[in-house]
Amino acid sequence: MRLLSWNVAGLRAGPGPAGLGALGGDVICLQETRVTRDLLEEPLAMVDGYNSYFSFCRTRSGYSGVATFCKDSATPLAAEEGLSGLLARPGEGGAVGCYGDLGAFTPQELKALDSEGRAVITHHRIRTSAEQETTLTVINVYCPRADPQRPERAAYQASFYRLLQGRAEALLRDGGHVVILGDINTSHRPIDHCEPGDPEVFREHPGRRWLDGFLWAPDGQGLFVDTFRLLHPSQPYAFTCWRIDTGARLTNHGTRLDYVLADRALALAELRDARVLPEVPGSDHCPVLAELAATFLPAPRCPPLCTRHMPEFAGTQQKLSRFLVRVERGAGAAGGRGTCRGAGAGPGCSARRRRRPPRGQADLLSYFRAAQGQLGTGTAQNAPGQGGQESDQNASGHGTQELAQDALGQVGQQEPCNGMVPRELTMGQAAGTQPSSTAHWRAVLPGLAPPPCCPAHGEPCALRTVRKPGPNRGRRFYVCARPPGRPNDPRARCDFFRWAGKGRS
């Protein structure tokens, strides 16, 4: 069997149905889907050859969320949302059970821990390499990040870890095997981080201390193992997450936050391979996988949590959009009103022309067309959204800094480091014509002063802003625009640094 985990940083902009099939996993666990049920579309929910199970964030839209896709040959016996059991469906026969001792949590804490859509559990029947039939419970989890600027999130992360551990160990005590896949949001060892810093400070991180107790080691008592480190204990630079805004993936300057954690007995008997897949694009994370010698035994039917049973996808309830049809103006209808008579209507109804506004009222689209014509080639599209809103990505030395917002505004009418004038400023004037709209606006709004060039590469520097609380918060500075990396990497940035001006800017 092939188990795969991937933080996709947004499912709608992620791999899509074809991408999921290309991954080739028997069970594919996705994190940070950022979809709510009202935004879940059929192509994402109903992937050919798979049955899927979603958990949605109930507190914010476009935040968190996980989804598990199981091949039809790996259909689970049961599936449920969350870790506490509050979201389970025991009356429908779909609950996994085995919740452990929840006495350390209040009902309000349990509700909060399961309200952000961070876990889906599927329970499968398998056959081991020794031809024994048993069960395997797969926990797909997206652990919260301990935001240093929000102390309450550190407490939330610690509580989530304790709840996850209690549930996993309770399932293991009940018999069968357990695998945890997902974004754990903590790099465990210094080898898993590009800039671990002081070893003592690194080790004292609460998330790492939790992993120390949860994972098995020769000198420890943990019940689970890190499958990758079991097979590759000393492989360096095996990172799974990189900062997009600094281009750190190019130099592999990142952290390992994504894991496949298996119970020790299963890993020692069945584990055949464990890898990270940095060559797979599409997110600020890459997939991780584990291959086991055991095989799945599919259940005869999907459990109630499956998206196939959702009314909007099961055919018992039609989508609202199917009831909304556009009415065409019929040429022979009285008063210019057209008619449609449902499925048996004539071909005129299938045209679905856009309704024209009343006489004297302008069409709203005309304003956009006019504006587009005035802007001409001077418009620019917004950059795509950055992934990894939550993952612990302070991989570079500038985790508290950000890139300047508008590159066009930064450059203005500058003279680049090579002394050449930008082409768009000279083309129109050389031909005796009007300059482009881009050049016009640059002349009116010159923006900031030209950035300096870093001495090592002779390239324009990047403008950044200090975000970390302290006396320099809000100040801007210039650094080499290349991505961070190891000192011996020629692609990496140099150590150039210069404040953008005196005081705050």
Coordinates of C-alpha atoms in Angstrom, one line a residue:
M1 CA 0.0 0.0 0.0
R2 CA 1.1 3.5 -0.7
L3 CA 0.2 6.2 1.8
L4 CA 0.7 9.8 0.9
S5 CA 0.4 13.2 2.7
W6 CA 0.5 16.7 1.2
N7 CA -0.3 20.2 2.5
V8 CA -1.7 21.7 -0.7
A9 CA -2.1 25.3 0.6
G10 CA -5.6 25.5 -1.1
L11 CA -7.4 22.6 -2.8
R12 CA -9.1 24.7 -5.4
A13 CA -5.8 25.9 -6.7
G14 CA -4.0 22.7 -5.9
P15 CA -3.4 19.4 -7.8
G16 CA -6.9 18.9 -9.0
P17 CA -8.4 15.5 -9.9
A18 CA -5.8 14.7 -12.5
G19 CA -3.0 15.6 -10.1
L20 CA -4.4 13.3 -7.4
G21 CA -4.5 10.4 -9.8
A22 CA -0.9 11.1 -10.8
L23 CA 0.3 10.8 -7.2
G24 CA -0.7 7.2 -7.2
G25 CA -1.6 6.9 -3.5
D26 CA -3.9 4.3 -2.2
V27 CA -4.8 6.8 0.6
I28 CA -4.0 10.4 0.0
C29 CA -4.2 12.8 2.9
L30 CA -4.4 16.5 2.1
Q31 CA -4.1 19.4 4.5
E32 CA -4.9 23.1 4.4
T33 CA -7.7 22.6 1.8
R34 CA -9.2 26.0 2.6
V35 CA -12.6 25.0 1.4
T36 CA -15.9 25.1 3.3
R37 CA -18.8 22.8 2.4
D38 CA -20.6 25.5 0.5
L39 CA -17.6 26.0 -1.7
L40 CA -16.9 22.3 -2.3
E41 CA -17.5 21.6 -6.0
E42 CA -18.2 18.3 -7.5
P43 CA -15.0 17.9 -9.5
L44 CA -13.0 18.2 -6.3
A45 CA -15.3 16.1 -4.1
M46 CA -16.0 13.3 -6.6
V47 CA -12.6 12.1 -8.1
D48 CA -12.9 9.1 -10.3
G49 CA -11.6 6.0 -8.7
Y50 CA -11.6 7.5 -5.2
N51 CA -14.0 8.0 -2.3
S52 CA -13.3 11.2 -0.3
Y53 CA -13.9 12.4 3.3
F54 CA -13.7 16.1 4.3
S55 CA -13.5 18.1 7.5
F56 CA -14.2 21.8 7.2
C57 CA -13.3 24.7 9.4
R58 CA -16.4 25.9 11.2
T59 CA -15.0 29.2 12.5
R60 CA -13.5 30.9 9.4
S61 CA -14.0 30.7 5.7
G62 CA -11.0 29.8 3.5
Y63 CA -9.0 28.5 6.5
S64 CA -7.5 25.1 7.5
G65 CA -9.4 22.0 6.5
V66 CA -8.3 18.4 5.6
A67 CA -9.5 15.8 3.1
T68 CA -8.7 12.1 2.7
F69 CA -9.0 10.4 -0.7
C70 CA -9.2 6.6 -0.6
K71 CA -8.9 4.5 -3.7
D72 CA -12.0 2.3 -4.3
S73 CA -9.7 -0.6 -3.6
A74 CA -9.1 0.9 -0.1
T75 CA -12.6 1.9 0.9
P76 CA -12.7 2.3 4.7
L77 CA -15.1 0.5 7.1
A78 CA -15.7 3.7 9.0
A79 CA -14.8 7.4 8.9
E80 CA -15.3 10.4 11.1
E81 CA -14.3 14.0 11.5
G82 CA -12.2 15.4 14.4
L83 CA -10.3 13.7 17.3
S84 CA -12.7 14.1 20.2
G85 CA -15.8 12.2 18.9
L86 CA -18.0 15.3 19.1
L87 CA -18.4 15.3 15.3
A88 CA -18.8 11.5 14.9
R89 CA -22.0 9.9 13.7
P90 CA -22.5 6.8 15.9
G91 CA -26.2 6.5 15.1
E92 CA -25.4 6.2 11.4
G93 CA -22.9 3.4 11.9
G94 CA -19.9 5.4 10.7
A95 CA -18.0 6.2 13.9
V96 CA -14.5 4.9 14.4
G97 CA -14.6 5.0 18.2
C98 CA -11.8 4.6 20.8
Y99 CA -11.6 8.2 22.1
G100 CA -9.4 7.6 25.1
D101 CA -9.5 9.6 28.4
L102 CA -10.9 13.0 27.6
G103 CA -11.2 14.0 31.3
A104 CA -8.4 16.5 31.0
F105 CA -10.4 18.6 28.5
T106 CA -13.5 20.6 29.1
P107 CA -16.4 20.3 26.6
Q108 CA -15.6 23.8 25.3
E109 CA -11.9 22.9 24.7
L110 CA -12.9 19.8 22.8
K111 CA -15.3 21.8 20.7
A112 CA -12.7 24.4 19.9
L113 CA -10.0 21.8 19.0
D114 CA -12.4 20.1 16.5
S115 CA -13.9 23.3 15.1
E116 CA -11.1 24.2 12.7
G117 CA -11.3 21.1 10.5
R118 CA -8.0 19.6 11.4
A119 CA -8.5 15.9 11.4
V120 CA -10.2 13.1 9.4
I121 CA -10.0 9.5 10.6
T122 CA -10.6 6.5 8.3
H123 CA -10.7 2.9 9.6
H124 CA -9.6 0.1 7.1
R125 CA -9.3 -3.6 6.9
I126 CA -5.9 -4.8 5.7
R127 CA -3.9 -8.0 5.0
T128 CA -0.3 -8.0 6.3
S129 CA 2.6 -9.5 4.5
A130 CA 2.3 -12.5 6.9
E131 CA -1.2 -13.1 5.4
Q132 CA -3.0 -12.0 8.6
E133 CA -6.1 -9.8 8.5
T134 CA -6.3 -6.9 10.8
T135 CA -7.3 -3.2 10.9
L136 CA -5.4 0.0 10.1
T137 CA -6.6 3.4 11.2
V138 CA -5.4 6.4 9.2
I139 CA -5.4 9.7 11.0
N140 CA -5.1 12.7 8.6
V141 CA -4.1 15.7 10.6
Y142 CA -3.2 19.3 10.2
C143 CA -1.7 20.4 13.4
P144 CA -1.9 24.1 14.3
R145 CA 1.0 26.5 14.3
A146 CA 2.3 28.0 17.5
D147 CA 2.3 31.7 16.3
P148 CA 4.9 33.6 18.4
Q149 CA 2.8 36.7 18.1
R150 CA -0.3 35.0 19.6
P151 CA 0.4 33.2 22.8
E152 CA -3.0 31.6 22.9
R153 CA -2.1 29.6 19.8
A154 CA 0.8 28.0 21.5
A155 CA -1.6 26.7 24.2
Y156 CA -4.0 25.6 21.4
Q157 CA -1.2 23.7 19.7
A158 CA -0.2 22.0 22.9
S159 CA -3.7 20.9 23.6
F160 CA -4.1 19.6 20.1
Y161 CA -1.0 17.5 20.4
R162 CA -2.3 16.0 23.6
L163 CA -5.6 15.2 22.1
L164 CA -4.0 13.6 19.0
Q165 CA -1.7 11.5 21.2
G166 CA -4.5 10.3 23.4
R167 CA -6.7 9.3 20.4
A168 CA -3.9 7.6 18.5
E169 CA -2.8 5.6 21.6
A170 CA -6.4 4.6 22.4
L171 CA -6.9 3.3 18.9
L172 CA -3.6 1.3 19.2
R173 CA -4.6 -0.2 22.5
D174 CA -7.9 -1.4 21.0
G175 CA -6.0 -3.6 18.5
G176 CA -4.9 -3.2 14.9
H177 CA -2.5 -0.6 13.6
V178 CA -2.4 3.2 13.4
V179 CA -0.7 5.6 11.0
I180 CA -0.7 9.4 11.4
L181 CA -0.1 11.4 8.2
G182 CA 0.0 15.1 7.9
D183 CA 1.5 18.5 8.6
I184 CA 2.7 18.3 12.2
N185 CA 4.0 21.9 12.0
T186 CA 7.1 21.2 14.0
S187 CA 10.6 20.2 12.8
H188 CA 11.7 17.5 15.2
R189 CA 15.5 17.4 15.0
P190 CA 18.2 20.0 14.0
I191 CA 18.8 17.9 10.9
D192 CA 15.1 18.7 9.9
H193 CA 15.7 22.5 9.9
C194 CA 17.9 24.7 7.7
E195 CA 18.8 27.0 10.6
P196 CA 18.3 25.2 13.9
G197 CA 20.4 27.8 15.8
D198 CA 21.4 27.0 19.4
P199 CA 20.9 23.3 20.1
E200 CA 19.6 23.8 23.6
V201 CA 17.0 26.5 22.6
F202 CA 16.0 24.3 19.6
R203 CA 15.4 21.3 21.8
E204 CA 13.3 23.2 24.4
H205 CA 10.6 24.1 21.8
P206 CA 7.3 22.6 23.2
G207 CA 6.4 20.9 20.0
R208 CA 9.8 19.2 19.8
R209 CA 9.5 18.1 23.4
W210 CA 6.1 16.6 22.6
L211 CA 7.5 14.7 19.6
D212 CA 10.4 13.4 21.8
G213 CA 7.9 11.7 24.1
F214 CA 5.5 10.6 21.4
L215 CA 8.0 8.9 19.0
W216 CA 9.9 5.8 19.8
A217 CA 13.6 6.0 20.3
P218 CA 16.2 3.5 21.7
D219 CA 16.2 5.5 25.0
G220 CA 12.5 6.4 24.9
Q221 CA 9.0 4.9 25.4
G222 CA 7.1 6.3 22.5
L223 CA 4.7 4.0 20.6
F224 CA 5.1 5.6 17.1
V225 CA 8.0 6.0 14.7
D226 CA 9.0 8.6 12.1
T227 CA 9.0 6.3 9.0
F228 CA 11.4 8.6 7.1
R229 CA 14.0 8.8 9.8
L230 CA 13.6 5.1 10.5
L231 CA 14.9 4.4 7.0
H232 CA 17.0 7.5 6.5
P233 CA 18.3 8.5 10.0
S234 CA 21.1 10.8 8.8
Q235 CA 19.9 12.2 5.5
P236 CA 20.3 16.0 5.5
Y237 CA 18.3 18.6 3.7
A238 CA 15.2 16.4 3.5
F239 CA 12.9 19.4 3.8
T240 CA 9.2 19.5 3.0
C241 CA 8.3 23.2 3.4
W242 CA 9.9 26.4 2.0
R243 CA 9.1 30.0 2.1
I244 CA 7.7 31.1 -1.2
D245 CA 8.2 34.9 -0.7
T246 CA 12.0 34.4 -0.5
G247 CA 12.3 31.8 -3.2
A248 CA 13.9 29.4 -0.7
R249 CA 12.7 26.3 -2.5
L250 CA 15.3 27.0 -5.3
T251 CA 18.1 26.6 -2.7
N252 CA 16.3 24.0 -0.6
H253 CA 16.4 26.2 2.4
G254 CA 13.5 24.9 4.4
T255 CA 12.2 22.7 7.2
R256 CA 10.7 19.2 7.5
L257 CA 7.2 19.6 8.9
D258 CA 5.3 16.8 7.1
Y259 CA 5.4 13.2 8.5
V260 CA 4.1 9.7 8.1
L261 CA 4.1 8.3 11.7
A262 CA 3.3 4.6 12.1
D263 CA 3.0 2.4 15.2
R264 CA 6.3 0.7 15.8
A265 CA 5.1 -2.9 15.2
L266 CA 3.6 -1.9 11.8
A267 CA 6.7 0.0 10.7
L268 CA 9.2 -2.7 11.7
A269 CA 7.2 -5.5 10.0
E270 CA 5.7 -3.8 6.9
L271 CA 7.6 -0.6 6.0
R272 CA 9.3 -0.8 2.6
D273 CA 10.0 2.8 1.6
A274 CA 9.6 6.4 2.9
R275 CA 10.4 9.4 0.9
V276 CA 9.9 13.1 0.4
L277 CA 8.9 14.4 -3.0
P278 CA 10.4 17.9 -3.5
E279 CA 10.1 17.6 -7.3
V280 CA 6.2 17.8 -7.1
P281 CA 5.2 21.5 -7.4
G282 CA 2.0 23.3 -6.6
S283 CA 2.4 24.3 -2.9
D284 CA 4.9 25.6 -0.4
H285 CA 5.0 22.0 0.9
C286 CA 5.8 18.9 -1.0
P287 CA 4.2 15.5 -0.6
V288 CA 5.6 12.7 1.6
L289 CA 4.9 9.1 1.3
A290 CA 5.4 5.7 2.9
E291 CA 5.0 2.3 1.2
L292 CA 4.0 -0.8 3.2
A293 CA 4.0 -4.4 2.2
A294 CA 0.4 -4.9 3.6
T295 CA -2.6 -4.5 1.3
F296 CA -6.0 -3.0 1.7
L297 CA -9.2 -5.1 1.8
P298 CA -12.0 -2.7 0.6
A299 CA -15.3 -2.4 2.5
P300 CA -18.4 -3.2 0.5
R301 CA -19.8 0.4 0.8
C302 CA -18.6 3.8 1.8
P303 CA -19.3 5.1 5.3
P304 CA -21.8 7.9 5.8
L305 CA -19.1 10.7 6.0
C306 CA -18.2 10.0 2.3
T307 CA -18.9 12.9 0.0
R308 CA -20.9 10.5 -2.2
H309 CA -23.6 10.6 0.5
M310 CA -23.8 14.4 0.6
P311 CA -27.2 15.4 -0.7
E312 CA -25.7 17.9 -3.2
F313 CA -23.6 15.1 -4.8
A314 CA -25.9 12.1 -4.2
G315 CA -28.7 13.3 -6.5
T316 CA -31.3 13.6 -3.8
Q317 CA -31.0 17.4 -3.8
Q318 CA -30.2 19.4 -6.9
K319 CA -27.9 22.4 -6.9
L320 CA -29.6 25.7 -6.8
S321 CA -27.9 26.7 -10.1
R322 CA -29.8 24.0 -11.9
F323 CA -33.1 25.7 -11.2
L324 CA -31.9 29.1 -12.5
V325 CA -32.3 29.4 -16.3
R326 CA -32.0 32.4 -18.5
V327 CA -35.0 33.4 -20.4
E328 CA -34.6 34.3 -24.1
R329 CA -36.8 37.0 -25.6
G330 CA -39.0 35.3 -28.0
A331 CA -39.6 37.1 -31.3
G332 CA -43.3 36.1 -31.4
A333 CA -44.1 36.5 -27.7
A334 CA -46.4 39.3 -26.6
G335 CA -44.7 42.3 -25.2
G336 CA -41.3 40.9 -26.2
R337 CA -41.5 38.3 -23.3
G338 CA -40.0 34.9 -24.0
T339 CA -41.1 31.6 -22.4
C340 CA -39.4 28.4 -21.3
R341 CA -41.3 25.3 -20.4
G342 CA -38.6 23.2 -18.7
A343 CA -36.9 20.2 -20.2
G344 CA -39.3 20.1 -23.1
A345 CA -38.8 23.7 -24.3
G346 CA -37.6 24.5 -27.8
P347 CA -34.1 25.3 -28.9
G348 CA -34.7 29.0 -28.2
C349 CA -34.4 28.4 -24.4
S350 CA -31.0 26.8 -24.7
A351 CA -29.4 30.0 -26.0
R352 CA -29.7 31.6 -22.5
R353 CA -28.9 35.1 -23.5
R354 CA -28.0 37.6 -20.9
R355 CA -30.9 39.8 -19.9
R356 CA -30.5 43.4 -21.3
P357 CA -30.9 46.3 -18.9
P358 CA -34.0 48.6 -19.4
R359 CA -33.7 51.5 -21.8
G360 CA -31.8 54.4 -20.3
Q361 CA -29.9 52.2 -17.9
A362 CA -26.3 51.3 -18.7
D363 CA -25.1 47.7 -18.6
L364 CA -22.7 47.4 -15.7
L365 CA -20.2 45.5 -17.9
S366 CA -19.9 48.5 -20.1
Y367 CA -18.1 50.3 -17.3
F368 CA -15.5 47.6 -17.0
R369 CA -15.1 47.5 -20.8
A370 CA -14.5 51.2 -20.9
A371 CA -12.1 51.1 -18.0
Q372 CA -10.2 48.2 -19.7
G373 CA -9.9 50.2 -22.9
Q374 CA -8.5 53.2 -21.1
L375 CA -5.9 51.3 -19.1
G376 CA -4.7 49.4 -22.2
T377 CA -1.5 47.6 -21.7
G378 CA -0.8 49.4 -18.4
T379 CA -2.8 47.0 -16.3
A380 CA -1.2 44.1 -14.5
Q381 CA -2.6 41.1 -12.8
N382 CA -2.3 40.5 -9.1
A383 CA 0.3 38.0 -8.1
P384 CA -1.1 34.6 -7.0
G385 CA -1.7 34.1 -3.3
Q386 CA 1.1 32.8 -1.2
G387 CA 0.6 29.3 0.3
G388 CA 1.4 28.1 3.7
Q389 CA -0.6 30.6 5.7
E390 CA -0.1 28.7 8.9
S391 CA 2.9 26.3 8.6
D392 CA 6.0 27.0 10.7
Q393 CA 8.0 28.5 7.8
N394 CA 10.6 30.6 9.7
A395 CA 13.2 28.7 7.7
S396 CA 15.3 31.7 6.7
G397 CA 16.9 34.3 8.9
H398 CA 14.1 36.7 7.9
G399 CA 11.0 35.0 9.2
T400 CA 9.9 38.3 10.7
Q401 CA 10.4 40.3 7.5
E402 CA 8.5 40.6 4.2
L403 CA 9.1 41.6 0.7
A404 CA 8.2 45.1 -0.5
Q405 CA 4.7 45.3 -1.8
D406 CA 4.9 46.8 -5.2
A407 CA 8.0 46.1 -7.4
L408 CA 6.8 48.7 -9.9
G409 CA 6.6 51.4 -7.3
Q410 CA 10.0 50.5 -5.9
V411 CA 11.8 50.8 -9.2
G412 CA 10.2 53.9 -10.5
Q413 CA 12.3 55.6 -13.2
Q414 CA 15.5 54.1 -11.9
E415 CA 18.6 53.4 -13.7
P416 CA 19.4 49.6 -13.3
C417 CA 22.7 48.4 -12.1
N418 CA 24.0 47.7 -15.6
G419 CA 23.4 51.3 -16.6
M420 CA 20.8 50.5 -19.3
V421 CA 17.5 52.3 -19.5
P422 CA 14.3 50.2 -19.4
R423 CA 13.1 49.4 -22.9
E424 CA 9.5 50.6 -22.3
L425 CA 10.8 54.1 -21.5
T426 CA 12.6 54.5 -24.9
M427 CA 10.6 52.6 -27.5
G428 CA 7.8 55.2 -27.9
Q429 CA 10.1 58.2 -27.8
A430 CA 12.5 56.7 -30.3
A431 CA 9.7 56.1 -32.8
G432 CA 8.3 59.6 -32.3
T433 CA 5.2 58.3 -30.7
Q434 CA 3.6 58.7 -27.3
P435 CA 5.2 56.7 -24.5
S436 CA 3.3 53.7 -23.1
S437 CA 0.8 54.1 -20.2
T438 CA 3.3 52.3 -17.9
A439 CA 6.0 54.9 -18.7
H440 CA 3.5 57.7 -18.2
W441 CA 2.5 56.6 -14.8
R442 CA 6.1 56.0 -13.8
A443 CA 6.8 59.6 -14.8
V444 CA 3.8 60.9 -12.7
L445 CA 4.4 58.6 -9.7
P446 CA 8.2 57.8 -9.6
G447 CA 7.9 55.8 -6.4
L448 CA 10.8 55.0 -4.1
A449 CA 14.5 55.8 -4.8
P450 CA 16.3 53.2 -6.8
P451 CA 17.5 50.2 -4.7
P452 CA 21.2 49.6 -4.2
C453 CA 22.9 46.7 -5.8
C454 CA 24.5 44.0 -3.7
P455 CA 28.3 44.0 -4.1
A456 CA 28.6 40.2 -4.5
H457 CA 26.2 39.9 -7.5
G458 CA 25.7 43.4 -8.8
E459 CA 21.9 42.9 -8.7
P460 CA 19.2 45.2 -7.4
C461 CA 18.4 44.5 -3.7
A462 CA 15.0 43.6 -2.3
L463 CA 13.2 46.0 0.0
R464 CA 11.9 44.5 3.2
T465 CA 10.2 45.7 6.4
V466 CA 10.8 44.7 10.0
R467 CA 7.7 43.0 11.5
K468 CA 9.2 41.7 14.7
P469 CA 8.1 43.7 17.8
G470 CA 10.9 45.9 19.0
P471 CA 12.6 49.3 18.5
N472 CA 13.1 48.7 14.7
R473 CA 9.5 47.5 14.0
G474 CA 8.3 49.2 10.8
R475 CA 11.7 50.1 9.5
R476 CA 12.7 49.2 5.9
F477 CA 15.9 47.8 4.8
Y478 CA 17.6 46.3 1.7
V479 CA 19.0 42.8 1.4
C480 CA 20.3 40.7 -1.5
A481 CA 17.2 39.6 -3.6
R482 CA 18.4 36.1 -4.1
P483 CA 16.9 33.3 -2.0
P484 CA 18.4 32.3 1.3
G485 CA 20.6 29.2 1.3
R486 CA 23.8 27.5 2.5
P487 CA 27.0 29.7 2.4
N488 CA 28.6 27.5 -0.3
D489 CA 25.6 27.6 -2.6
P490 CA 26.3 30.1 -5.5
R491 CA 22.5 30.6 -6.0
A492 CA 22.0 31.8 -2.5
R493 CA 21.9 35.4 -1.3
C494 CA 25.0 37.2 0.0
D495 CA 25.1 38.9 3.4
F496 CA 24.5 42.5 2.2
F497 CA 22.3 44.6 4.4
R498 CA 21.5 48.3 4.5
W499 CA 18.7 50.4 6.1
A500 CA 16.5 52.1 3.6
G501 CA 16.8 55.5 5.4
K502 CA 17.3 57.2 8.7
G503 CA 14.7 56.3 11.2
R504 CA 11.4 54.9 10.1
S505 CA 10.2 55.1 6.5

